[in-house]
Amino acid sequence: MRPTVHDIAAKAGVSLATVDRVLNNRPGVRSITRDKVERAIATLGYVRDVAAANLAKGRNYPFVFILPAGDNSFMRGLEGEVSDAMARSASERTQITILPVPAFDAQALVQALSEAHQRRPAGVAVVAVDAPEVAEAVKQLRGDGIAVVTLVSDLPGSGRDHFAGVDNIAAGRTAGTLMGRFTGGRGGPIAVLAGSMLVRDHRDRLEGFSAVMAEEFPARPLLPVIEGQDDPVLVEKLVHALIEREPDLAGIYSLGAGNRGLVAALEKTGKSTTICTIAHELTPHSRAALRSGTIDAVLNQDAGHEVRSAIRVLKAKADGLAVIEAQERIRIDIFLKDNLPLEQA
Amino acid sequence: MRPTVHDIAAKAGVSLATVDRVLNNRPGVRSITRDKVERAIATLGYVRDVAAANLAKGRNYPFVFILPAGDNSFMRGLEGEVSDAMARSASERTQITILPVPAFDAQALVQALSEAHQRRPAGVAVVAVDAPEVAEAVKQLRGDGIAVVTLVSDLPGSGRDHFAGVDNIAAGRTAGTLMGRFTGGRGGPIAVLAGSMLVRDHRDRLEGFSAVMAEEFPARPLLPVIEGQDDPVLVEKLVHALIEREPDLAGIYSLGAGNRGLVAALEKTGKSTTICTIAHELTPHSRAALRSGTIDAVLNQDAGHEVRSAIRVLKAKADGLAVIEAQERIRIDIFLKDNLPLEQA
DNA sequence: ACATTTTTGATTTACGTACATCAAAAATTC
DNA sequence: GAATTTTTGATGTACGTAAATCAAAAATGT
C-alpha cells in the first residue's frame, strides 16, 4: 500500500498535525522538525492523494472560455469540445462558462474579457485577436491572479500564461513541402488563399509556406495572396476568377477557414483533380472534399486536444504548479484521404 | 453545488441506506422504491463522485503489460511510455507490472500470458504474436474475467476486449498515396522493405500500400518485397544490392522496424536524396534521417496514446463499463521534416 | 390475526486529506 | 527562574461515497 500521512507521522515520530503543517507549509514548525518530516516523506516515497485532497478541500476550478461566434466550422467544433469538457466537469471539478464574442472584433473581445474578469474565475481561455487593447485586458486579468491561456490564436506580449495551439509557421512549412512535392511532376504557379492578413495565425502560415517554397522549390512561381475574408461567396468568386486567369495553375494553398467556396469553385470549373489543393482544419466539408479528391491534403489542429490541454494548463497555473511545456505541445496533423479518422457522433 | 447521495435521499423521501442500495444495486429494494430513487437521481442530475467512491472503495487496478524485449527502438519507446504510466500509478490507482518476452516468439508469449494469469490482475495488455496458441491463452484469461487488450499488433479471433493500435491497412494506403505523389515527377520502380511477412501489421501495411499503388499509380512498377528481418546488417546489405541492381529506383517503402540499415545504405551510396523513402515509427534514428532528408516521410503511431488508451480501456472493462470505441481510435501520424514534434526528455 | 419474510431506516466506520481548536510542552527572552 | 513566545500534540469535523450492522416497519402468506 502507498504510504499515508499517518505513516509519515509514525516514521518521523511527530504528530499528524505537524505533518499537515509541513505538507501544506503552514507556519509554526522548527526547521529541525520540518527536516525530520521531509526525510520521512522522501524515504517512504509519499505522494499526496490528490483525489482525497481535492475532496477534503472541496476544490473546484471556475473557468471561462471566450470563443468567436459565427458559422465557422472549426470554431463550432471547438465549442463542441468545450461542451464535452463541461459534461466532464463533475469528475474534473471544473465549472466552465462559454462566452461567445463576434469574430475578429478586438473591441468586443476586450469587453468579453472584462465580463470574464468580473466573474472572478480561476482561469480564462481565449481565442485571441491580435490587438494591443486585447493584450492590455489580458494583462489586467493576470494582474488579479487569474490564469490566462490563449487558444488556437496566440497573443504574444500579453503575458498570457500559455498558448494552446499549433506552431503555425511550421504548419505553413509543412504545407509548402507537401505542395512542392505533390506538384513535382508538372509546371505552373501556386496560389495562396487566406482569410485575412490581419489574423496572426494566417500570417504565420503564409510565412512558413513562402519560406519553404522559396528555399526548396525556387523554380515554382507563387502568385500574390488572395484574401477571401473566410466568406464562402467571396471566396468562390475569387477562386473562379483565379482559375480562369491562370489556366496552368498547379496548386492552391488555402490557409484560412471557409473552404466551402473554394471547393465549390474547383468542382464547378472541373479543375478539382488537376489542381493540387491543400487546406486547413478537418471539418465535415473539408473531410468530404478530401474523400472525393477535390482537396489533396488537410492540415489539422485537434480541437479536442487543444481544449483539454488548455484546461490542464489552467488548472496547473491556478494551483501555481509547473507545466511540462513539451507535453502540452499541440501537433500538426496531416490528413490524406487514406488516413481519415472515422467521423465521430 | 452538485447533488450528493444525501440530496437524493431527501428528494426521494428515503434513507441514505436505500439510496446506497439502489446506486450499487444491492438486493432488498422494492421496485416502487427503486423507481422513486431513480427518479430523484434523474431530476437532480446526480452523478456519482468517482474520486470519493474510489477513495471509499480503496479500488485499484492491477495490470500486466507484456512487451517484446530486444533493441527495437519503437518497442523501447513503448516500454518508456508504460514506465511513465507506472509513475502516474499513484493518482490513477493502477499497479502496473511489465513482463518482457522474446520478440516474435509465440511459445514464450503463451508462457508469459500464463504467468500474467497467475498474478490475477484486473487486466492484461499484450503486444500480440499472431498464432493460434496465443489466441487460446488469451481466451483463458478472458474466461477468468481478466480484461485483455492487444497493443500495437492485434490478435483477431482471440476474443480480446480491444485493440489499442492503428489500422495498418490504412497506414499502408497512406504510404502508397504519399509515395505515388512524391515520385510523380519521375520514372523508375518502387521497392518495399519489410521485416517479416509472418507479422500481421507488416502484412497489413503491404496490403494497403500495394492496393493504392495498383489503383492510383498503375504505371509505376512495384519490385518484389524484400524481407530484412528488421536486422540492420542484413537490411543494409539487401538495400545496397537493391540500389546497385536498380539504378533508376524511384522510392523505397520501409514498412518494418530497424531503419538504421536502410539509412546507412542510402547514405553510403549517395542516393539518399534521389530515392524517395517512406518509413514507419518516429525514433531517434528515423527522426535524424527525416531531418537530414534521407527519409522523406515517417508514418507513426503514438506509443504514448496507445498506452494511455490501453489503460483507460482496461479500467473500463474491469469495471464492466462501456468504451467509446471512436474515442480510443489511434491515429496514423504523418511526419515530414517540417512538422516534427520537439524531442522530449 | 398471527407468524414470517421482505423491505427500509438509523447509525457507524472507513477511505486519505484539510483545517481548526485548544492544551501541553519546549524553547526563548529578560 | 519566571514569564513569554514558539512549537508540537491531541482531537474533532468535514468532504462524498461504500459498506456493514441491527432494529423497526411494512408487506406477505396462512
Short mmCIF file of C-alpha atoms in Angstrom, two decimals, chain B residues 182-325:
data_model
loop_
_atom_site.label_atom_id
_atom_site.label_comp_id
_atom_site.label_asym_id
_atom_site.label_seq_id
_atom_site.Cartn_x
_atom_site.Cartn_y
_atom_site.Cartn_z
CA PHE B 182 6.13 12.33 -54.10
CA THR B 183 7.60 10.38 -57.03
CA GLY B 184 5.14 11.84 -59.52
CA GLY B 185 7.76 13.75 -61.42
CA ARG B 186 9.98 10.86 -62.39
CA GLY B 187 10.02 7.25 -63.59
CA GLY B 188 11.52 4.15 -62.04
CA PRO B 189 10.23 1.37 -59.84
CA ILE B 190 9.36 1.27 -56.13
CA ALA B 191 10.79 -1.21 -53.65
CA VAL B 192 9.14 -2.44 -50.48
CA LEU B 193 11.24 -3.41 -47.49
CA ALA B 194 9.55 -5.43 -44.77
CA GLY B 195 10.72 -7.06 -41.56
CA SER B 196 8.92 -10.34 -41.90
CA MET B 197 5.73 -11.35 -43.62
CA LEU B 198 4.93 -13.52 -40.60
CA VAL B 199 3.91 -10.46 -38.61
CA ARG B 200 0.38 -9.24 -39.00
CA ASP B 201 0.93 -5.49 -39.04
CA HIS B 202 3.59 -5.80 -41.72
CA ARG B 203 1.27 -7.88 -43.87
CA ASP B 204 -1.50 -5.32 -43.42
CA ARG B 205 0.71 -2.40 -44.37
CA LEU B 206 1.88 -4.17 -47.50
CA GLU B 207 -1.69 -4.93 -48.45
CA GLY B 208 -2.75 -1.29 -48.15
CA PHE B 209 0.32 0.01 -49.95
CA SER B 210 0.02 -2.42 -52.84
CA ALA B 211 -3.66 -1.69 -53.22
CA VAL B 212 -3.17 2.06 -53.57
CA MET B 213 -0.23 1.70 -55.92
CA ALA B 214 -2.27 -0.61 -58.13
CA GLU B 215 -5.39 1.58 -58.02
CA GLU B 216 -3.92 5.03 -58.26
CA PHE B 217 -0.49 4.66 -59.80
CA PRO B 218 -0.79 1.62 -62.07
CA ALA B 219 2.02 2.81 -64.32
CA ARG B 220 4.59 2.61 -61.57
CA PRO B 221 6.22 -0.84 -61.20
CA LEU B 222 6.50 -2.44 -57.77
CA LEU B 223 9.51 -4.65 -57.12
CA PRO B 224 9.15 -7.91 -55.13
CA VAL B 225 9.13 -7.43 -51.36
CA ILE B 226 12.48 -7.60 -49.59
CA GLU B 227 12.45 -9.14 -46.12
CA GLY B 228 15.18 -7.76 -43.89
CA GLN B 229 14.12 -9.38 -40.60
CA ASP B 230 14.46 -5.93 -39.01
CA ASP B 231 18.18 -6.67 -38.78
CA PRO B 232 20.32 -3.58 -39.51
CA VAL B 233 23.24 -5.51 -41.02
CA LEU B 234 21.10 -7.67 -43.27
CA VAL B 235 18.95 -4.71 -44.27
CA GLU B 236 21.95 -2.63 -45.26
CA LYS B 237 23.31 -5.45 -47.42
CA LEU B 238 19.98 -6.05 -49.12
CA VAL B 239 19.31 -2.37 -49.77
CA HIS B 240 22.83 -1.88 -51.07
CA ALA B 241 22.34 -4.71 -53.52
CA LEU B 242 18.94 -3.32 -54.46
CA ILE B 243 20.32 0.09 -55.27
CA GLU B 244 23.05 -1.36 -57.44
CA ARG B 245 20.60 -3.65 -59.19
CA GLU B 246 18.06 -0.89 -59.83
CA PRO B 247 19.89 2.31 -60.75
CA ASP B 248 16.60 4.01 -61.64
CA LEU B 249 14.90 3.19 -58.32
CA ALA B 250 12.38 5.92 -57.51
CA GLY B 251 11.36 5.01 -53.97
CA ILE B 252 11.60 2.67 -51.03
CA TYR B 253 8.76 1.96 -48.61
CA SER B 254 10.11 0.52 -45.40
CA LEU B 255 7.17 -0.87 -43.52
CA GLY B 256 9.02 -2.60 -40.70
CA ALA B 257 11.32 -1.56 -37.90
CA GLY B 258 15.10 -1.20 -37.88
CA ASN B 259 15.64 1.68 -40.27
CA ARG B 260 19.30 2.00 -39.35
CA GLY B 261 20.49 -0.33 -42.10
CA LEU B 262 18.28 1.37 -44.64
CA VAL B 263 19.57 4.83 -43.80
CA ALA B 264 23.18 3.61 -43.82
CA ALA B 265 22.84 2.05 -47.26
CA LEU B 266 21.14 5.13 -48.69
CA GLU B 267 23.76 7.48 -47.34
CA LYS B 268 26.72 5.33 -48.33
CA THR B 269 25.53 5.01 -51.92
CA GLY B 270 24.87 8.73 -52.12
CA LYS B 271 21.32 8.06 -53.23
CA SER B 272 19.65 9.46 -50.15
CA THR B 273 18.17 12.48 -51.91
CA THR B 274 17.21 10.91 -55.22
CA ILE B 275 15.32 7.94 -53.79
CA CYS B 276 12.05 8.82 -52.08
CA THR B 277 11.99 6.99 -48.79
CA ILE B 278 8.99 6.46 -46.55
CA ALA B 279 9.36 4.64 -43.26
CA HIS B 280 7.47 3.81 -40.09
CA GLU B 281 7.78 4.86 -36.47
CA LEU B 282 9.38 8.03 -35.21
CA THR B 283 12.54 7.04 -33.33
CA PRO B 284 15.74 8.96 -32.75
CA HIS B 285 17.17 7.34 -35.90
CA SER B 286 14.25 7.97 -38.19
CA ARG B 287 13.94 11.48 -36.78
CA ALA B 288 17.55 12.27 -37.67
CA ALA B 289 17.13 10.79 -41.13
CA LEU B 290 13.98 12.81 -41.67
CA ARG B 291 15.74 15.96 -40.63
CA SER B 292 18.69 15.31 -42.93
CA GLY B 293 16.43 14.47 -45.85
CA THR B 294 17.39 10.82 -46.20
CA ILE B 295 13.88 9.82 -45.22
CA ASP B 296 11.08 11.84 -46.80
CA ALA B 297 8.17 10.91 -44.58
CA VAL B 298 7.62 8.87 -41.45
CA LEU B 299 4.31 7.30 -40.51
CA ASN B 300 3.95 6.98 -36.79
CA GLN B 301 1.71 5.53 -34.15
CA ASP B 302 1.90 7.47 -30.92
CA ALA B 303 3.07 4.96 -28.34
CA GLY B 304 2.02 7.24 -25.50
CA HIS B 305 -1.51 7.46 -26.82
CA GLU B 306 -1.63 3.72 -27.27
CA VAL B 307 -0.53 3.01 -23.72
CA ARG B 308 -2.86 5.55 -22.16
CA SER B 309 -5.74 4.29 -24.27
CA ALA B 310 -4.99 0.70 -23.28
CA ILE B 311 -5.10 1.65 -19.62
CA ARG B 312 -8.36 3.57 -19.98
CA VAL B 313 -9.95 0.64 -21.78
CA LEU B 314 -8.65 -1.91 -19.28
CA LYS B 315 -10.08 0.14 -16.43
CA ALA B 316 -13.44 0.43 -18.14
CA LYS B 317 -13.57 -3.26 -18.95
CA ALA B 318 -12.53 -4.20 -15.42
CA ASP B 319 -15.46 -2.16 -14.13
CA GLY B 320 -17.78 -3.58 -16.75
CA LEU B 321 -18.25 -0.16 -18.31
CA ALA B 322 -18.67 0.61 -21.99
CA VAL B 323 -15.87 2.03 -24.11
CA ILE B 324 -16.42 4.72 -26.72
CA GLU B 325 -14.54 2.93 -29.48
#
